mmCIF file of C-alpha atoms in Angstrom:
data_model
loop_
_atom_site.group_PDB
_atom_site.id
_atom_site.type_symbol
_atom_site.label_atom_id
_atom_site.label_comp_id
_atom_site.label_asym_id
_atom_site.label_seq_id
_atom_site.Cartn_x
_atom_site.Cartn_y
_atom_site.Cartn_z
ATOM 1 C CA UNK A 1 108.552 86.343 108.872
ATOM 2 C CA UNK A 2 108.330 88.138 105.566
ATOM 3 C CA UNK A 3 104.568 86.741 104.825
ATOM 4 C CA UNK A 4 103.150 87.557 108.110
ATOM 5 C CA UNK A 5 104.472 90.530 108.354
ATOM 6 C CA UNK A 6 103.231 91.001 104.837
ATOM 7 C CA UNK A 7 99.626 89.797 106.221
ATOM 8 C CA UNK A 8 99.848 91.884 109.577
ATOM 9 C CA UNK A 9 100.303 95.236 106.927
ATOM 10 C CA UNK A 10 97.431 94.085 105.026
ATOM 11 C CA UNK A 11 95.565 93.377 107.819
ATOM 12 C CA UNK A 12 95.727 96.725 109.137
ATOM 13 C CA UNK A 13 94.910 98.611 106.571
ATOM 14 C CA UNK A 14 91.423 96.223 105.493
ATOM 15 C CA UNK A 15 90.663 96.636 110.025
ATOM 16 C CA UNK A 16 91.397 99.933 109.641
ATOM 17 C CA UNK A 17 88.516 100.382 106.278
ATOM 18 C CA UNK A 18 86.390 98.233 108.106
ATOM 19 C CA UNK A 19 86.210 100.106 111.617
ATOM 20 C CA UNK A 20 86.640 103.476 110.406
ATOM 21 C CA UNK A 21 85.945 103.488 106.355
ATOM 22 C CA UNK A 22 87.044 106.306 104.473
ATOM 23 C CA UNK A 23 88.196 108.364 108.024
ATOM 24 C CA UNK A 24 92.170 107.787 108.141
ATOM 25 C CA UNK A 25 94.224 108.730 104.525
ATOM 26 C CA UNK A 26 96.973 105.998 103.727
ATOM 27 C CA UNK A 27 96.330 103.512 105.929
ATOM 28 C CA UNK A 28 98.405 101.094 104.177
ATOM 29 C CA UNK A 29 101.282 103.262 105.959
ATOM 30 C CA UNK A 30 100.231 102.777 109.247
ATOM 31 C CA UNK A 31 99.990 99.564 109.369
ATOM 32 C CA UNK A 32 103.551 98.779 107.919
ATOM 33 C CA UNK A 33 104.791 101.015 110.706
ATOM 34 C CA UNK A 34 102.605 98.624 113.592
ATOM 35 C CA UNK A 35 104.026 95.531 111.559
ATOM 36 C CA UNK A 36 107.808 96.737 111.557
ATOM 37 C CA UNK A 37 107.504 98.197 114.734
ATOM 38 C CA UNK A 38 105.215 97.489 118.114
ATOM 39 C CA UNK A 39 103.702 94.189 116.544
ATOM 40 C CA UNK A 40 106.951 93.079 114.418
ATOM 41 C CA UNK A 41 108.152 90.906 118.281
ATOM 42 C CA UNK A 42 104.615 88.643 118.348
ATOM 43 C CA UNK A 43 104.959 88.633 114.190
ATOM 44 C CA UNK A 44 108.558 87.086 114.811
ATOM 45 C CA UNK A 45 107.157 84.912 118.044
ATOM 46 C CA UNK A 46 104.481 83.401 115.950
ATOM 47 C CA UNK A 47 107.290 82.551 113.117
ATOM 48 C CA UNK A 48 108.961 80.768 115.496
ATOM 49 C CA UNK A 49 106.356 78.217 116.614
ATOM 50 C CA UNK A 50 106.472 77.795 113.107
ATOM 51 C CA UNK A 51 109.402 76.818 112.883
ATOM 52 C CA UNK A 52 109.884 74.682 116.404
ATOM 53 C CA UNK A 53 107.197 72.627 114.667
ATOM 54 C CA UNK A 54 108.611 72.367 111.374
ATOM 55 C CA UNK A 55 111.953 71.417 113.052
ATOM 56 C CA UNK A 56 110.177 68.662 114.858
ATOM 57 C CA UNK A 57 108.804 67.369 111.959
ATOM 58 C CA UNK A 58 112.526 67.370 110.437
ATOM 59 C CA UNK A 59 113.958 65.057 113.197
ATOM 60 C CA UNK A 60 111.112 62.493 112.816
ATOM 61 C CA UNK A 61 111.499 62.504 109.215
ATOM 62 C CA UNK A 62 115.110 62.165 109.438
ATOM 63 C CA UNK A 63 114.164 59.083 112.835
ATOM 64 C CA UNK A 64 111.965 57.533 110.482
ATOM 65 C CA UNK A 65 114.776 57.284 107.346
ATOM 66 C CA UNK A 66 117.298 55.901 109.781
ATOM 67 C CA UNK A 67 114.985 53.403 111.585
ATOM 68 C CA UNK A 68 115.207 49.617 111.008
ATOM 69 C CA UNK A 69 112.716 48.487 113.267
ATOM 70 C CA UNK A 70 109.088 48.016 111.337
ATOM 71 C CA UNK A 71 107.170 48.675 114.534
ATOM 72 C CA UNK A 72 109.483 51.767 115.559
ATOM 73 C CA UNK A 73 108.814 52.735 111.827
ATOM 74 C CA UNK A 74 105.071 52.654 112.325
ATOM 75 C CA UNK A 75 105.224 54.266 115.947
ATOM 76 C CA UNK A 76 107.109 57.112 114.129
ATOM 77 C CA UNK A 77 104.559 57.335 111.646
ATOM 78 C CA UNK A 78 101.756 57.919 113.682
ATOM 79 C CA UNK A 79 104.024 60.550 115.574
ATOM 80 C CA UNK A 80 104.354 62.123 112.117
ATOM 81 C CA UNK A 81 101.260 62.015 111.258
ATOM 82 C CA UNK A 82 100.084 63.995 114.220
ATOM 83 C CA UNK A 83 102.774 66.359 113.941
ATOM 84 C CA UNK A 84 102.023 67.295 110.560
ATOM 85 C CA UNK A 85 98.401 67.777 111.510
ATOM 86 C CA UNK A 86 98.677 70.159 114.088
ATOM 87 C CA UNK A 87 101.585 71.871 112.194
ATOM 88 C CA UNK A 88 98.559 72.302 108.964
ATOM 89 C CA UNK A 89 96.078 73.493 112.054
ATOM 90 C CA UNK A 90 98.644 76.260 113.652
ATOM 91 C CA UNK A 91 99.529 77.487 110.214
ATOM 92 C CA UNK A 92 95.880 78.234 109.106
ATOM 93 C CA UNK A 93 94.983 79.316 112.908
ATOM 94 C CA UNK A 94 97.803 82.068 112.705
ATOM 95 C CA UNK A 95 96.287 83.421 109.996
ATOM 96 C CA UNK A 96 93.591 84.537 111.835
ATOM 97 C CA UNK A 97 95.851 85.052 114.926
ATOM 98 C CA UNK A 98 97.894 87.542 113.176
ATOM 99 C CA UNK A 99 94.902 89.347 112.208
ATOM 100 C CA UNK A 100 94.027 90.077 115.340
ATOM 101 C CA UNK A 101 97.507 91.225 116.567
ATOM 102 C CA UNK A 102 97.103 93.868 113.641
ATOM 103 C CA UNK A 103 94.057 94.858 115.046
ATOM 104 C CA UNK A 104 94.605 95.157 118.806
ATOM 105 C CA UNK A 105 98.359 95.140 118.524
ATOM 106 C CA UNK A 106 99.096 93.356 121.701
ATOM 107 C CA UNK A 107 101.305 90.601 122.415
ATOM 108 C CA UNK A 108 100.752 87.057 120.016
ATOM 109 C CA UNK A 109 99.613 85.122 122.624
ATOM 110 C CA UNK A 110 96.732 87.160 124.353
ATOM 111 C CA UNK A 111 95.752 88.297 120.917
ATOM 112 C CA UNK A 112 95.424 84.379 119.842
ATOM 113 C CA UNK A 113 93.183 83.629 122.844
ATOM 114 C CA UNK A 114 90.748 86.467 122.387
ATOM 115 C CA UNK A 115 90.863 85.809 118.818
ATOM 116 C CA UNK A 116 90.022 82.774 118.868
ATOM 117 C CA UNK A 117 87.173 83.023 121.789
ATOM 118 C CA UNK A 118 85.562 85.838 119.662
ATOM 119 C CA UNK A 119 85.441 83.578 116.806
ATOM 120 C CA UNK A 120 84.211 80.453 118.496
ATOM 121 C CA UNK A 121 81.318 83.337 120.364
ATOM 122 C CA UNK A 122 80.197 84.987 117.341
ATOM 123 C CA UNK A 123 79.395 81.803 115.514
ATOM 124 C CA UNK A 124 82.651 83.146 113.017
ATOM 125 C CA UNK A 125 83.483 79.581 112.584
ATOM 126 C CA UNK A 126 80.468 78.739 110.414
ATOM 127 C CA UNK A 127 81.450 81.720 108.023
ATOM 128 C CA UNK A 128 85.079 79.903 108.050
ATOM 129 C CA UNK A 129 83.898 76.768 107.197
ATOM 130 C CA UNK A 130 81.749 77.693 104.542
ATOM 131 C CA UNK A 131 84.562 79.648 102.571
ATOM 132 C CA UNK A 132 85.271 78.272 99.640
ATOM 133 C CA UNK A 133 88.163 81.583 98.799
ATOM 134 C CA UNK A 134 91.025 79.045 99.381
ATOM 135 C CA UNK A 135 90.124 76.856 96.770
ATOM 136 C CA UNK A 136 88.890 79.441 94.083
ATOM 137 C CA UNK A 137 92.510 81.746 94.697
ATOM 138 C CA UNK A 138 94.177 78.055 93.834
ATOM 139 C CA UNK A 139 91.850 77.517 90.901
ATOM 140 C CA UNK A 140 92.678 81.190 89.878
ATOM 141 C CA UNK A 141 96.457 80.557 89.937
ATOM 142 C CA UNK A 142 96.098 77.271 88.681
ATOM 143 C CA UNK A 143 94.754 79.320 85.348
ATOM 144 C CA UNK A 144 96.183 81.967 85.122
ATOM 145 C CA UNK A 145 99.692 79.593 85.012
ATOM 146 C CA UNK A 146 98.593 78.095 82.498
ATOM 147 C CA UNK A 147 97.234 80.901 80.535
ATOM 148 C CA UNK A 148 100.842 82.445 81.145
ATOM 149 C CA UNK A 149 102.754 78.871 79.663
ATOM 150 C CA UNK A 150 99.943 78.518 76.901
ATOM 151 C CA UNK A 151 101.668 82.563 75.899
ATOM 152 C CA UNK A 152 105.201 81.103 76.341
ATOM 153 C CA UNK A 153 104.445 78.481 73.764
ATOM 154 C CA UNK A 154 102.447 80.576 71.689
ATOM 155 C CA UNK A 155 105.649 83.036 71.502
ATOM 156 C CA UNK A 156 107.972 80.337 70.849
ATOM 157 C CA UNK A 157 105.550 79.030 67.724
ATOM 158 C CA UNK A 158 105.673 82.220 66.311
ATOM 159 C CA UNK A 159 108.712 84.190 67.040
ATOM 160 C CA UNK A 160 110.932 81.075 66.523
ATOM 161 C CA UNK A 161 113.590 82.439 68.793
ATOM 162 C CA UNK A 162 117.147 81.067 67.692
ATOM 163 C CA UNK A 163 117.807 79.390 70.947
ATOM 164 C CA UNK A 164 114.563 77.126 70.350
ATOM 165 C CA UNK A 165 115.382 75.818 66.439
ATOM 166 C CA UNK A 166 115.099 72.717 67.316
ATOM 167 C CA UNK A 167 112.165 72.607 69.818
ATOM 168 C CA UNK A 168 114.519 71.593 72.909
ATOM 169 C CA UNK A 169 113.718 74.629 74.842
ATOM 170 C CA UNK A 170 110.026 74.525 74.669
ATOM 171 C CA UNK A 171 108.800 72.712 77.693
ATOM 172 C CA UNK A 172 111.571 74.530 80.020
ATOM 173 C CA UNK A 173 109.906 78.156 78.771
ATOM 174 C CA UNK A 174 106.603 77.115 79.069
ATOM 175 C CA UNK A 175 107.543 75.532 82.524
ATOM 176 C CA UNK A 176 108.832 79.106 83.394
ATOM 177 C CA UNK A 177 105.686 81.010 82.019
ATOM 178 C CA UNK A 178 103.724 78.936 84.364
ATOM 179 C CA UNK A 179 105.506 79.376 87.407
ATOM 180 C CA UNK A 180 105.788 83.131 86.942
ATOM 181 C CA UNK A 181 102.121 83.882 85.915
ATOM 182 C CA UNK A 182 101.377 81.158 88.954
ATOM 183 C CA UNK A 183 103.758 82.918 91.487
ATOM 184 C CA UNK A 184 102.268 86.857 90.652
ATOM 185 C CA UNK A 185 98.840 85.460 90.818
ATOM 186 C CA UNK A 186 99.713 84.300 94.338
ATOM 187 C CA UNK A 187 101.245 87.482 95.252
ATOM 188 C CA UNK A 188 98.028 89.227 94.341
ATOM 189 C CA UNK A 189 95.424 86.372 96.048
ATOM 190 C CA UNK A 190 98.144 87.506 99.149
ATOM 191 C CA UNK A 191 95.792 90.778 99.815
ATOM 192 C CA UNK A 192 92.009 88.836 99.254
ATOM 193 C CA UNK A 193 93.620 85.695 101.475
ATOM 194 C CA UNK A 194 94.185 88.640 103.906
ATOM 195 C CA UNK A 195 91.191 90.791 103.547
ATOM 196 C CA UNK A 196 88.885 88.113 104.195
ATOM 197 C CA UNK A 197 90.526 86.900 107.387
ATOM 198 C CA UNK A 198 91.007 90.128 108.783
ATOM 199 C CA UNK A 199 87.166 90.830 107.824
ATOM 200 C CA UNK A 200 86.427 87.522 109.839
ATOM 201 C CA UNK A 201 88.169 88.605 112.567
ATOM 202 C CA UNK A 202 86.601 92.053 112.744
ATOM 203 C CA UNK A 203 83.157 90.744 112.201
ATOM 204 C CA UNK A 204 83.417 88.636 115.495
ATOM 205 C CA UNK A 205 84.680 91.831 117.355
ATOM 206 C CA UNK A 206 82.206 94.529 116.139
ATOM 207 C CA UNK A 207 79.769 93.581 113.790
ATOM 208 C CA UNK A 208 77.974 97.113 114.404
ATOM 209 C CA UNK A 209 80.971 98.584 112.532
ATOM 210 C CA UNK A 210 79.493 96.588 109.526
ATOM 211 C CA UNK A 211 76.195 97.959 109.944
ATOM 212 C CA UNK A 212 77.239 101.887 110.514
ATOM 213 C CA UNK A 213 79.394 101.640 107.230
ATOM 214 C CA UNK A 214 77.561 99.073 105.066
ATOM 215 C CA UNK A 215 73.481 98.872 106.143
ATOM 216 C CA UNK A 216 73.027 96.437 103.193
ATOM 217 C CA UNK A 217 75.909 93.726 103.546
ATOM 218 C CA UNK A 218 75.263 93.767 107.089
ATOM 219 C CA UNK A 219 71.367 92.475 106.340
ATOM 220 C CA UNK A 220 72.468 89.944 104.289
ATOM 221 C CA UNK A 221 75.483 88.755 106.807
ATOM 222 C CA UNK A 222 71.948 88.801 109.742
ATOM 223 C CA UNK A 223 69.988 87.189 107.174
ATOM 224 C CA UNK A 224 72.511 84.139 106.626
ATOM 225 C CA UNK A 225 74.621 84.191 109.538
ATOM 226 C CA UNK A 226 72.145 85.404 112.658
ATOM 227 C CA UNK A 227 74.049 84.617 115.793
ATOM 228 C CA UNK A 228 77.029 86.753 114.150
ATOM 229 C CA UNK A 229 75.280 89.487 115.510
ATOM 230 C CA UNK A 230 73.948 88.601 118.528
ATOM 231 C CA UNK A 231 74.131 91.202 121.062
ATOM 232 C CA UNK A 232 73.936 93.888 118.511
#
């Protein structure tokens, strides 16, 4: 619940820049108060499918471990298999889901179907499957951890700290380093992960918003992507 209402926050404020630029001061604000408050019951409703499906995927891990039977096993599989698809599917579709309940702020349902119509209308899905900021946010965590644990050991080469004498420490701090430099990165990737879905979602709403506030990116988005705008 934490993250999406994390994302809904973000959300608002990068709909609120898009649709109205520079015309509202602290946006950031205002959306915290929609997340926390009017949208915080479809934030905690669209947790919970979450977690049904997570919970289902508990029981046939814990059928499958207690299962004898080779073609049960296999059945089971399958089952899991499945299940763990459409549990990878609902997490990245709520994504965009949630955007949209930061933008209209209506209920999580309602909000997922027009969502989802606008994307599938405006041709949105194209600019989804083309992004490539998934893998480059991994890449950039991926280095920055190990910038972070290549510090760690370079501190523990020259400091000597007492507690590593004898080397035995070393791998645990440089472990450490890389989870923490890996784990703020991710915080920060949090708001461009965010920004860019809320910017799809906004795009398939009102792409003349992107041409009354930015002429130029909204030629090149025409240029690349033309049935994004059609209608406008």
């Amino acid at each position: 619940v934490i993250t999406y209402v994390t994302h809904v926050t973000l959300a608002g404020l990068f709909a609120t820049v898009y649709f109205l630029n520079d015309g509202i001061r602290h946006p950031i604000w205002g959306g915290a108060k929609r997340a926390l408050t009017t949208s915080f019951g479809s934030i905690c409703f669209g947790a919970l499918l979450i977690a049904i499906i997570n919970l289902v995927r508990y029981f046939l891990q814990i059928a499958r471990a207690n299962v004898d039977n080779a073609c049960m096993s296999f059945f089971i599989c399958i089952i899991q298999c499945i299940v763990n698809c459409a549990a990878g599917l609902f997490e990245w579709f709520n994504y965009y889901a949630f955007s949209g309940v930061a933008i209209y702020g209506k209920a999580f349902v309602p909000t997922a179907r027009r969502t989802w119509t606008l994307v599938k209308d405006r041709g949105i899905q194209a600019m989804i499957n083309d992004n490539i900021i998934g893998n480059v946010l991994f890449m950039g965590g991926l280095l920055v951890g190990v910038l972070c644990g290549l510090l760690g050991y370079i501190y523990l080469i020259v400091a000597q700290p007492a507690y590593n004498q004898n080397g035995n420490m070393t791998p645990v701090v440089v472990m450490m380093c890389f989870l923490v430099g890996a784990s703020m990165f991710s915080s920060i990737s949090t708001v461009i992960s965010s920004g860019v879905a809320t910017t799809f979602v906004c795009l398939a709403e009102d792409p003349d918003a992107l041409r009354r506030s930015k002429p130029e990116l909204y030629e090149k988005m025409r240029e690349t992507w033309p049935r994004i705008v059609q209608g406008v």
